[in-house]
């Protein structure tokens, strides 16, 4: 195959690692004609769109937005087809329908080199697509780039972290079921309307809730919020004892263990 026929694509999630990879590839491999792609579920946070604009400004190149979030391709449509059965870590139909399929439609049968931002200090494998015409490459793994390097790359570029990192450490839909309870509290405090929207999707009487064994209604009770915050403070203290921050950015964000080896790579990198 002629090298020139291969498309080079970097999927941005709106998170720190894929963003840092975009910067890294542009700076270290300017000869690669990279396409930047974002699969928009239309259930993202506004902060994500704002971050994408910042990335575009830095790269001087536009990001192709694959829209999967409206009409027959949208989350609400697929949820209706599943009679309200919410996605979960065991049933990730949202990733398949809202992220992977639009991406596969976009590349068709073209030969694609897909750049994935898994770092050298992670142990995630991660499913992106099984199409044989896609070859995934892992520049951060190959080049020994770790989390502190990623933070430095973002800092040096003047892009920094997405602003939602103040209360949540993952990109993706506002109602993502991978959120920890403290992040649901963050959603409630920072985006009460979106929290209310997420609540409307639940049917606790039928067992359809975003988090296991607890509805958002229960999670949002003042005494429960206090308890979640207390537990989070203890968790952070224990984590800090185990691992001293290596950089100022880590110390500032308290961002020690945001990685979730089970989360979807296409949504959360
Ligand atoms: S971010 Fe979460 S809810 Fe949204 S598509 Fe990905 S896994 Fe599903």
Tab-separated table of C-alpha atoms in Angstrom, residues 58-199:
chain	number	residue	atom	x	y	z
A	58	UNK	CA	-3.603	26.027	19.082
A	59	UNK	CA	-3.363	23.487	16.252
A	60	UNK	CA	-4.484	26.007	13.660
A	61	UNK	CA	-6.619	23.304	12.158
A	62	UNK	CA	-10.281	22.470	12.503
A	63	UNK	CA	-11.554	19.363	14.242
A	64	UNK	CA	-14.051	17.303	12.273
A	65	UNK	CA	-17.135	16.807	14.416
A	66	UNK	CA	-19.014	13.600	13.705
A	67	UNK	CA	-22.509	14.208	14.871
A	68	UNK	CA	-24.255	11.169	16.209
A	69	UNK	CA	-26.462	12.798	18.749
A	70	UNK	CA	-29.641	13.805	16.984
A	71	UNK	CA	-32.645	12.093	15.421
A	72	UNK	CA	-32.334	8.436	14.513
A	73	UNK	CA	-28.682	8.355	15.448
A	74	UNK	CA	-29.120	10.011	18.813
A	75	UNK	CA	-28.923	8.712	22.362
A	76	UNK	CA	-32.632	9.233	23.032
A	77	UNK	CA	-33.601	7.254	19.940
A	78	UNK	CA	-31.401	4.310	20.905
A	79	UNK	CA	-32.657	4.450	24.466
A	80	UNK	CA	-36.252	4.221	23.222
A	81	UNK	CA	-35.306	1.182	21.100
A	82	UNK	CA	-34.008	-0.421	24.298
A	83	UNK	CA	-37.170	0.473	26.230
A	84	UNK	CA	-35.313	2.813	28.562
A	85	UNK	CA	-32.567	0.339	29.440
A	86	UNK	CA	-29.726	2.686	30.386
A	87	UNK	CA	-26.187	1.851	29.254
A	88	UNK	CA	-23.808	0.544	31.904
A	89	UNK	CA	-20.223	-0.727	32.135
A	90	UNK	CA	-21.542	-4.145	31.123
A	91	UNK	CA	-23.806	-2.811	28.344
A	92	UNK	CA	-21.939	-0.036	26.579
A	93	UNK	CA	-24.268	0.327	23.650
A	94	UNK	CA	-23.848	4.114	23.762
A	95	UNK	CA	-20.157	3.882	22.879
A	96	UNK	CA	-20.913	1.573	20.002
A	97	UNK	CA	-23.828	3.606	18.626
A	98	UNK	CA	-22.701	7.169	19.363
A	99	UNK	CA	-18.954	6.967	18.961
A	100	UNK	CA	-17.664	3.877	17.184
A	101	UNK	CA	-20.256	3.483	14.432
A	102	UNK	CA	-20.156	7.141	13.319
A	103	UNK	CA	-16.379	6.889	13.214
A	104	UNK	CA	-16.450	3.688	11.169
A	105	UNK	CA	-18.974	5.267	8.779
A	106	UNK	CA	-16.669	8.238	8.419
A	107	UNK	CA	-13.560	6.267	7.459
A	108	UNK	CA	-15.419	3.660	5.370
A	109	UNK	CA	-12.865	1.162	3.991
A	110	UNK	CA	-9.947	3.554	3.917
A	111	UNK	CA	-6.686	2.403	5.442
A	112	UNK	CA	-6.352	4.321	8.688
A	113	UNK	CA	-3.551	4.811	11.124
A	114	UNK	CA	-5.310	5.704	14.372
A	115	UNK	CA	-3.343	7.561	17.059
A	116	UNK	CA	-4.356	6.589	20.585
A	117	UNK	CA	-3.277	8.548	23.670
A	118	UNK	CA	-2.738	5.705	26.140
A	119	UNK	CA	0.283	6.648	28.215
A	120	UNK	CA	3.352	4.626	29.154
A	121	UNK	CA	2.258	4.594	32.810
A	122	UNK	CA	-1.155	3.083	32.056
A	123	UNK	CA	-2.218	-0.489	31.650
A	124	UNK	CA	-5.304	0.054	29.567
A	125	UNK	CA	-5.832	-1.980	26.441
A	126	UNK	CA	-9.052	-0.553	25.218
A	127	UNK	CA	-11.452	-1.333	22.452
A	128	UNK	CA	-11.798	1.215	19.710
A	129	UNK	CA	-12.772	-0.622	16.576
A	130	UNK	CA	-12.264	-4.094	15.203
A	131	UNK	CA	-12.272	-3.000	11.557
A	132	UNK	CA	-9.288	-4.595	9.817
A	133	UNK	CA	-8.489	-1.400	7.911
A	134	UNK	CA	-7.662	0.411	11.193
A	135	UNK	CA	-4.209	0.136	12.688
A	136	UNK	CA	-3.918	1.647	16.151
A	137	UNK	CA	-0.627	3.225	17.182
A	138	UNK	CA	0.408	4.346	20.659
A	139	UNK	CA	3.052	7.097	20.471
A	140	UNK	CA	2.943	7.857	24.211
A	141	UNK	CA	3.540	4.214	25.081
A	142	UNK	CA	6.302	3.933	22.493
A	143	UNK	CA	8.014	7.117	23.672
A	144	UNK	CA	7.608	6.569	27.430
A	145	UNK	CA	5.283	9.537	27.958
A	146	UNK	CA	3.669	9.506	31.408
A	147	UNK	CA	1.003	11.569	33.138
A	148	UNK	CA	3.440	14.214	34.355
A	149	UNK	CA	4.684	14.609	30.750
A	150	UNK	CA	1.103	15.029	29.555
A	151	UNK	CA	0.473	17.759	32.128
A	152	UNK	CA	3.677	19.496	31.083
A	153	UNK	CA	2.796	19.287	27.369
A	154	UNK	CA	-0.597	20.882	28.050
A	155	UNK	CA	0.939	23.497	30.276
A	156	UNK	CA	3.710	24.420	27.833
A	157	UNK	CA	1.152	24.775	25.039
A	158	UNK	CA	-0.872	27.169	27.199
A	159	UNK	CA	-3.930	24.926	26.858
A	160	UNK	CA	-3.941	23.410	30.324
A	161	UNK	CA	-6.598	21.038	31.529
A	162	UNK	CA	-10.270	21.198	30.580
A	163	UNK	CA	-12.080	23.371	33.127
A	164	UNK	CA	-14.333	20.486	34.178
A	165	UNK	CA	-11.257	18.927	35.784
A	166	UNK	CA	-12.030	21.085	38.795
A	167	UNK	CA	-14.806	18.622	39.670
A	168	UNK	CA	-14.592	15.710	37.269
A	169	UNK	CA	-11.682	13.806	35.802
A	170	UNK	CA	-13.184	12.286	32.705
A	171	UNK	CA	-14.444	13.523	29.376
A	172	UNK	CA	-17.645	12.246	27.807
A	173	UNK	CA	-21.371	12.595	28.300
A	174	UNK	CA	-22.618	14.518	31.322
A	175	UNK	CA	-24.509	11.430	32.464
A	176	UNK	CA	-21.704	8.954	31.874
A	177	UNK	CA	-22.196	5.917	34.098
A	178	UNK	CA	-18.447	5.689	34.636
A	179	UNK	CA	-18.630	8.757	36.863
A	180	UNK	CA	-17.766	8.289	40.473
A	181	UNK	CA	-20.289	9.456	43.039
A	182	UNK	CA	-18.269	12.556	43.853
A	183	UNK	CA	-18.423	13.492	40.162
A	184	UNK	CA	-22.205	13.212	40.211
A	185	UNK	CA	-22.109	15.612	43.153
A	186	UNK	CA	-19.883	17.857	41.026
A	187	UNK	CA	-22.399	17.717	38.193
A	188	UNK	CA	-25.190	18.641	40.576
A	189	UNK	CA	-23.269	21.608	41.949
A	190	UNK	CA	-21.854	22.858	38.641
A	191	UNK	CA	-24.653	21.964	36.248
A	192	UNK	CA	-27.890	21.526	38.210
A	193	UNK	CA	-29.942	21.505	34.995
A	194	UNK	CA	-27.907	18.648	33.532
A	195	UNK	CA	-28.134	16.756	36.815
A	196	UNK	CA	-31.915	17.136	36.655
A	197	UNK	CA	-31.832	15.936	33.023
A	198	UNK	CA	-29.803	12.868	34.028
A	199	UNK	CA	-32.310	12.185	36.785
